[in-house]
Coordinates of C-alpha atoms and ligand atoms in Angstrom, one line a residue:
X1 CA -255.4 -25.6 184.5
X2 CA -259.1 -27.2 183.7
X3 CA -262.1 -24.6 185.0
X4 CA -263.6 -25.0 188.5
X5 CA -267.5 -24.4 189.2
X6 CA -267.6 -22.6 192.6
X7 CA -270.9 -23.0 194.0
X8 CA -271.8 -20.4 196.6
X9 CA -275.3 -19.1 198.0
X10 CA -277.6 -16.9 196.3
X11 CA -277.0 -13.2 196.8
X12 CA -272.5 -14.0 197.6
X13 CA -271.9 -14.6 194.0
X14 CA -270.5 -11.2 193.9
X15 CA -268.6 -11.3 197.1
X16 CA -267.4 -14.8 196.6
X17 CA -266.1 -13.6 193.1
X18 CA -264.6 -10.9 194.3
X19 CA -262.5 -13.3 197.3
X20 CA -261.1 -15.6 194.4
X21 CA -260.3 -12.3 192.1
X22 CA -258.2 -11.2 195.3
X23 CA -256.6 -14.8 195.5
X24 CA -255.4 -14.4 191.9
X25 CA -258.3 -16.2 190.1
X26 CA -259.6 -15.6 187.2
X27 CA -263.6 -15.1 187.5
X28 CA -265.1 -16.1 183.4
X29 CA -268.7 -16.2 184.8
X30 CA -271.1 -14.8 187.3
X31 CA -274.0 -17.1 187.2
X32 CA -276.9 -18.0 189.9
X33 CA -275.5 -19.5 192.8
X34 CA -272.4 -20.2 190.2
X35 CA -269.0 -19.0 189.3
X36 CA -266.5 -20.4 185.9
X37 CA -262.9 -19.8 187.5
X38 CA -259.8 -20.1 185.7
X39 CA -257.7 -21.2 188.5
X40 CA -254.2 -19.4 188.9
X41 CA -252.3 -22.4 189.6
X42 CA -254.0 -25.7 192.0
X43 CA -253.6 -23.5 195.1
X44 CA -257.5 -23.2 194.7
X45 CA -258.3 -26.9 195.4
X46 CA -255.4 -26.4 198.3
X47 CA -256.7 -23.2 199.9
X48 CA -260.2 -23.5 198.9
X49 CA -262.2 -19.9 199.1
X50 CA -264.5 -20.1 201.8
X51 CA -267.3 -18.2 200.7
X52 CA -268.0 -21.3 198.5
X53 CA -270.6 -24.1 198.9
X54 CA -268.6 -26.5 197.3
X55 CA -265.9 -26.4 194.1
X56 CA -265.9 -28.8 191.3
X57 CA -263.5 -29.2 188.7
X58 CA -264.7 -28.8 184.8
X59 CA -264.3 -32.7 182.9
X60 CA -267.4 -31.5 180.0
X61 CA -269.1 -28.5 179.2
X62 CA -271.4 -28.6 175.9
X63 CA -274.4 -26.9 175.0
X64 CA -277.8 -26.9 177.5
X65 CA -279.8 -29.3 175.6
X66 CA -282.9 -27.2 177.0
X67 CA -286.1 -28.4 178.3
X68 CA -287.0 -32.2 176.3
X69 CA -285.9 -35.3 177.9
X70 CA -285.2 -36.8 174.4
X71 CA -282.1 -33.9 173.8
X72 CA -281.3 -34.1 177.6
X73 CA -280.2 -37.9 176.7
X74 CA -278.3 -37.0 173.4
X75 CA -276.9 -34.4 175.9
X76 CA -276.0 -36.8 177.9
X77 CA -274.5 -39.0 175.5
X78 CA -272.2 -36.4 174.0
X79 CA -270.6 -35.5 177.7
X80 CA -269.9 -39.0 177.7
X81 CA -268.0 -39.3 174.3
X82 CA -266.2 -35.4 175.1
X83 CA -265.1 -37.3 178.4
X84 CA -261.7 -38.7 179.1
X85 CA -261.9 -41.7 181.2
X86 CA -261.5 -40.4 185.0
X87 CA -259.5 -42.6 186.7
X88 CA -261.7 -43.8 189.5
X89 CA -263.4 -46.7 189.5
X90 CA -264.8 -47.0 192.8
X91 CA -268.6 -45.5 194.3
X92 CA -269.6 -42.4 193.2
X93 CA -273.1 -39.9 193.0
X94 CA -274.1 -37.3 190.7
X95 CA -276.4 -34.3 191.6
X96 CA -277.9 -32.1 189.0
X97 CA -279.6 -28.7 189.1
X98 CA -281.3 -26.5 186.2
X99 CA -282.5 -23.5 186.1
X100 CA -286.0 -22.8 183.7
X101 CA -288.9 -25.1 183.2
X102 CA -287.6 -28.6 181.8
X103 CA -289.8 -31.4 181.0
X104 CA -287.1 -34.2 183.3
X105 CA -286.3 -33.3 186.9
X106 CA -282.6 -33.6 188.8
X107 CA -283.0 -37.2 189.1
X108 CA -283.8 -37.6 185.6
X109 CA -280.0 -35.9 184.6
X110 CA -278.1 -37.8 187.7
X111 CA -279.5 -41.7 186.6
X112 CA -278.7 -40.7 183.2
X113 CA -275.2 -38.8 183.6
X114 CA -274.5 -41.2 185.9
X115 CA -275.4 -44.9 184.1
X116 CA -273.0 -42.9 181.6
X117 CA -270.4 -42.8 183.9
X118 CA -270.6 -46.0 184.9
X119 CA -270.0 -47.5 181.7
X120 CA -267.2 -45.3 181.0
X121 CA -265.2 -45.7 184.3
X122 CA -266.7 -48.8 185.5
X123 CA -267.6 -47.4 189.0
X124 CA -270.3 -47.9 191.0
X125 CA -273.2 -45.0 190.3
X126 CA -275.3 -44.6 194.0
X127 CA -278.8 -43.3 192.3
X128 CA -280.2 -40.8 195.2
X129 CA -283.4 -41.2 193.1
X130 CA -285.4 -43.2 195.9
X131 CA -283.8 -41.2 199.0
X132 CA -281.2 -43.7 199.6
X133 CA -278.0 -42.2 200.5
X134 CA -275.0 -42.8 198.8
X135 CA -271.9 -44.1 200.5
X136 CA -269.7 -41.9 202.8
X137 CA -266.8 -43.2 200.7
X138 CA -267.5 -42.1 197.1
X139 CA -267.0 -39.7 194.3
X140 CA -269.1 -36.9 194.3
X141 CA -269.9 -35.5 190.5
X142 CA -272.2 -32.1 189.4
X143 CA -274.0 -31.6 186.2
X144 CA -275.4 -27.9 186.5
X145 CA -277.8 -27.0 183.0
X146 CA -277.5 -23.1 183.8
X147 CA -279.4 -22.3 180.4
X148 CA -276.9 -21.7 178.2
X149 CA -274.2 -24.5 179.3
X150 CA -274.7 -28.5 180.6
X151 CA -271.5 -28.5 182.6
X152 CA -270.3 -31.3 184.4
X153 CA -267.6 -31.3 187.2
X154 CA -265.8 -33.8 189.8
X155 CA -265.7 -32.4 193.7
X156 CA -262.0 -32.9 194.1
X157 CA -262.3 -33.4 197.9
X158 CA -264.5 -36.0 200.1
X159 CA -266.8 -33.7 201.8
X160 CA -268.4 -30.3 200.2
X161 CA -266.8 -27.3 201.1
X162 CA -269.2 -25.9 203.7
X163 CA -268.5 -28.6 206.0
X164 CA -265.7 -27.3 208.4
X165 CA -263.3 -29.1 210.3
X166 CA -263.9 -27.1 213.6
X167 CA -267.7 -27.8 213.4
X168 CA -268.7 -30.1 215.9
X169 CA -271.6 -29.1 217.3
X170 CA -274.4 -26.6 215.4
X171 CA -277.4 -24.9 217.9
X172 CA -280.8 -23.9 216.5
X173 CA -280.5 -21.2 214.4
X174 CA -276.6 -22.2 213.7
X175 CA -275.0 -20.3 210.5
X176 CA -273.9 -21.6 207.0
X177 CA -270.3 -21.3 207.2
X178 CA -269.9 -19.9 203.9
X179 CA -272.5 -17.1 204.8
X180 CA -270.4 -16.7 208.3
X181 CA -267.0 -16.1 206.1
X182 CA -268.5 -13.2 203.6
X183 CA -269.5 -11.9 207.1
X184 CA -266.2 -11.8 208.5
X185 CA -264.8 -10.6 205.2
X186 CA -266.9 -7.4 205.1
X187 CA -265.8 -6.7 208.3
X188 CA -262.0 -6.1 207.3
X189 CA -260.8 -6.8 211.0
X190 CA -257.7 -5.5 211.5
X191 CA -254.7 -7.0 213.6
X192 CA -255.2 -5.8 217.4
X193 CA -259.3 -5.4 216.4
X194 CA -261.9 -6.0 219.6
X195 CA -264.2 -8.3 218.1
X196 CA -268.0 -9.4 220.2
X197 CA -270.6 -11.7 219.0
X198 CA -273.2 -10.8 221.1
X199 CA -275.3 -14.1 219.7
X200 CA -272.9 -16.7 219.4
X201 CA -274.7 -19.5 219.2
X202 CA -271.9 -22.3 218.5
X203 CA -269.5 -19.6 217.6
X204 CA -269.8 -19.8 213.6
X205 CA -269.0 -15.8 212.7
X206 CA -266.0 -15.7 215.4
X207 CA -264.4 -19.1 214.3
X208 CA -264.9 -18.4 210.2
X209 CA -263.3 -14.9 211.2
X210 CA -260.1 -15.9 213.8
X211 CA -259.7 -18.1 210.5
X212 CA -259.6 -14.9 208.2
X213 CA -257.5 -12.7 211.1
X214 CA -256.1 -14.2 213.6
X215 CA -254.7 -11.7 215.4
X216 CA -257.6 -10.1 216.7
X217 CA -259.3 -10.6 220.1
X218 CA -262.3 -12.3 220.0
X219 CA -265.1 -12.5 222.8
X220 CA -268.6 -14.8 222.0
X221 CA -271.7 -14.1 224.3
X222 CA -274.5 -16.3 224.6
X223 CA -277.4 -16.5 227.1
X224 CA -277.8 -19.9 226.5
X225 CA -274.9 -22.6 228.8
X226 CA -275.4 -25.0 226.4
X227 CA -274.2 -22.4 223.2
X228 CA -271.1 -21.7 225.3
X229 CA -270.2 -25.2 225.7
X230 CA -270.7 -25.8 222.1
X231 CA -268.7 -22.6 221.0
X232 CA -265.9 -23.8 223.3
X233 CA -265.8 -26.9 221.7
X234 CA -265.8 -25.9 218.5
X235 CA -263.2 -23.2 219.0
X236 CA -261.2 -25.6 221.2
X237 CA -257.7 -24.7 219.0
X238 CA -258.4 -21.5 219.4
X239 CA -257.7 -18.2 221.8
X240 CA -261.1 -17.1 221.1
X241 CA -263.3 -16.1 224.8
X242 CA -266.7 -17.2 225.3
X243 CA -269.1 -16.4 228.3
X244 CA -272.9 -16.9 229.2
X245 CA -274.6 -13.7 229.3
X246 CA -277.5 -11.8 228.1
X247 CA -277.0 -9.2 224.9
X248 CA -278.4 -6.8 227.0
X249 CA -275.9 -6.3 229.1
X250 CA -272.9 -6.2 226.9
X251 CA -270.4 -4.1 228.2
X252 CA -267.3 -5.1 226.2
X253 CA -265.8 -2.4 224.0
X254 CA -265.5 -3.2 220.4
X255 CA -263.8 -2.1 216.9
X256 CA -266.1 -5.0 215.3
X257 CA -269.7 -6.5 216.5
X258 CA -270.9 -9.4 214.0
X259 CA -273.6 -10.6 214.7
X260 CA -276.4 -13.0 214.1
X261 CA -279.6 -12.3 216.1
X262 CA -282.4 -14.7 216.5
X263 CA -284.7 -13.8 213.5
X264 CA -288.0 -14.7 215.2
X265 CA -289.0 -17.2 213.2
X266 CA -287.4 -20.3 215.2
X267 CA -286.1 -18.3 218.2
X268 CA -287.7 -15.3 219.6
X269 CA -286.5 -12.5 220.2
X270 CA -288.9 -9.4 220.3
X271 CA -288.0 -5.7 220.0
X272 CA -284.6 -5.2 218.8
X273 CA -284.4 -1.9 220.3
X274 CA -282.7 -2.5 223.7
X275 CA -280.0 -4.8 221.7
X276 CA -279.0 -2.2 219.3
X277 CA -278.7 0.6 221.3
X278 CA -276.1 -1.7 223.8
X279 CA -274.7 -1.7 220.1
X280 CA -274.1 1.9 219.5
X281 CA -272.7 2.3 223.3
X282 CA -269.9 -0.4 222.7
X283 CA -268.9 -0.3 219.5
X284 CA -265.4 2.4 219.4
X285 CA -265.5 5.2 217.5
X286 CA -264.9 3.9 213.4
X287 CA -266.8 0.8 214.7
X288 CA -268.6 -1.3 212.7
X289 CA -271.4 -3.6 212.8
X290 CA -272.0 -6.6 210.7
X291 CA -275.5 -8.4 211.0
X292 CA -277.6 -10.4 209.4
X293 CA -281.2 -10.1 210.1
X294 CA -284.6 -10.3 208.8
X295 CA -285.9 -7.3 206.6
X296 CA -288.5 -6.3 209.0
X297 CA -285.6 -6.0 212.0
X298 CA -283.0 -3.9 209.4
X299 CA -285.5 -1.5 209.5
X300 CA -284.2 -1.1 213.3
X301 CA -280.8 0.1 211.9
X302 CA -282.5 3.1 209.8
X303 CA -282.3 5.8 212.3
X304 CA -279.2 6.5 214.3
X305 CA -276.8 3.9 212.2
X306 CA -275.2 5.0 208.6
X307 CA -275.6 1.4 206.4
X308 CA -272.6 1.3 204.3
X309 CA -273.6 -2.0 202.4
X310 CA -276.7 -4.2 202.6
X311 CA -276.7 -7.9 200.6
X312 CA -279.7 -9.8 200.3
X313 CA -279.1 -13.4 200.4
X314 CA -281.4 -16.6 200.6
X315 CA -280.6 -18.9 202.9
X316 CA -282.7 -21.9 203.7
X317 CA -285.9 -20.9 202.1
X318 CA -285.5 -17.5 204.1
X319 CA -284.2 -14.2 202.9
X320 CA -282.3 -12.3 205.3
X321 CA -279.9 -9.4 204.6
X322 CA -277.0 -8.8 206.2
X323 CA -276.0 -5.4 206.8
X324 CA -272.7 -3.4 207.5
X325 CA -273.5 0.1 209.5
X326 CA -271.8 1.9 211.6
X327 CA -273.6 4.3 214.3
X328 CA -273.9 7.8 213.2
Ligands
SAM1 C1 -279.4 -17.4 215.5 S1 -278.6 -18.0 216.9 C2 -277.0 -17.6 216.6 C3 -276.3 -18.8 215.9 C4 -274.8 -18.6 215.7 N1 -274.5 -17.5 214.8 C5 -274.3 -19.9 215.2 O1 -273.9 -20.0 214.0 O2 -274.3 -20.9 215.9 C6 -279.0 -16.8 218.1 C7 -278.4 -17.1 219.5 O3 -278.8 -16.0 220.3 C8 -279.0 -16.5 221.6 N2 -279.8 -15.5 222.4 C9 -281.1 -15.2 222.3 N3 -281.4 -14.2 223.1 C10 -280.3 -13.8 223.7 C11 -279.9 -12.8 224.6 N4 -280.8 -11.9 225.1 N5 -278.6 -12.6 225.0 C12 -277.7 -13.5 224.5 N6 -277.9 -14.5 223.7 C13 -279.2 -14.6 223.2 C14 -279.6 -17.8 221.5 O4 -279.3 -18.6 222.6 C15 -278.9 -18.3 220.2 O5 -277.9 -19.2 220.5

């Protein structure tokens, strides 16, 4: 079976290595934002883990040329002559990333990976140089230059991985899947489990964790009508409750409360106080809270909770953490 790239967020490498170990992967490489997976068999491309950005599967991998445009083309040349000829001839893109200083930027390694291709296949290479989007109907290849490897890999699906089938509506403030999944995944619901999102926005952390356990009860609160609707429509296939209401008043008992709270940046919020003290009076006893919040509102969860894990992340330009506690 050829190596996958998983992609992921900075600060899930770990959890997101430690989801495809527990699926029978094999992990070769921790990198930034980046894992090298031995697949156990294709069930990976078929039950894709969800705490990834996207998955690509390995064609090349030689040496990082490093930081002159004049060995990033020899570079490029050699990928093309270590490369098979992929079958598909139609429209396809390339994006590149590198980590260091190089002397070329990303569209420098996607027009010349990608004229490569071209030649080699004789498909159509969509150039995202001048901001022009590339067709809806194409291939979609990586090159990643990760300082010690120029890999390049082939999405095996249409649409990166992040984009979910139930999402049909976002809200300001809406959740990255992927960072909604890790969320549900630290917090091990069990069959039977109470579940609240006091925030629920469009219902991201309850839909990404009905997906993981479905036989929980789930209940998504949201002062906001327009939220609900979205939430309902996104969770339309599933058993999942949502109501309008305001955090403050939450009066539903709960094994699990995950959470995303306004971070006040985009949407206010103010003093976290009165929220995460309704916290501590409905969360069962062995309850646990999941969150993700700015660094200046985890320091609301120093007295009076026990924090069993914390995970910085970066999200978006912003760097929230998201916490598991449970109230001491
Ligand atoms: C960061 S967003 C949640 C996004 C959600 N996780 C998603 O992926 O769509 C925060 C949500 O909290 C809601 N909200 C703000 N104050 C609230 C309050 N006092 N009670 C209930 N909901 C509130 C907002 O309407 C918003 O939808």
């Amino acid at each position: 079976m050829q190596l996958v790239l998983v992609r992921t967020v900075t600060g899930l490498e770990h959890l997101a290595a430690e989801e495809l170990a527990v699926a029978g992967h094999r992990v070769v490489e921790v990198g930034k934002r980046q894992l090298v997976v031995e697949p156990a068999t294709e069930s990976i491309t078929e039950s894709p883990p969800r705490l990834a950005d996207d998955l690509f599967v390995v064609y090349a991998a030689i040496a990082d040329p490093g930081c002159t445009k004049a060995a990033l083309t020899g570079a490029s040349d050699a990928l093309r002559r270590g490369l098979e000829s992929p079958a598909d001839r139609g429209a396809f893109a390339v994006s590149a990333s590198c980590v260091g200083v190089r002397n070329f930027n990303r569209y420098d390694v996607e027009d010349l990976v990608g004229e490569r291709l071209s030649h080699l296949t004789g498909g159509r290479y969509h150039s995202r140089r001048h901001g022009i989007t590339p067709p809806e109907e194409r291939s979609e290849w990586r090159v990643v230059l990760d300082g010690k490897t120029m890999w390049l890999g082939l999405r095996p699906y249409a649409v990166p991985l992040h984009r979910r089938e139930w999402r049909q509506h976002t809200v300001r403030g809406s959740l990255h899947p992927p960072v909604a999944a890790a969320m549900a995944r630290l917090a091990a619901i069990a069959p039977g489990h109470d579940v609240v999102d006091p925030f629920c926005g469009a219902g991201t952390l309850l839909l990404e964790a009905h997906l993981l356990a479905p036989t929980a009860t789930y209940v998504g609160l949201d002062r906001d009508p327009a939220a609900i609707e979205a939430a309902r429509t996104n969770g339309s296939r599933t058993s999942v409750s949502w109501c309008v209401g305001d955090a403050r008043q939450l009066s539903v008992p709960a094994d699990r409360i995950i959470t995303n709270p306004p971070w006040d940046v985009r949407l206010p919020i103010g003093d976290l106080t009165p929220y995460t003290r309704r916290w501590r009076q409905s969360l069962h006893p062995n309850g646990l809270l999941i969150t993700i919040l700015n660094h200046h509102q985890t320091s609301h969860l120093t007295t009076n909770w026990t924090i069993h894990a914390q995970h910085n992340i970066t999200i978006a330009g912003r760097h929230p953490q998201i916490v598991v506690a449970d109230p001491r």
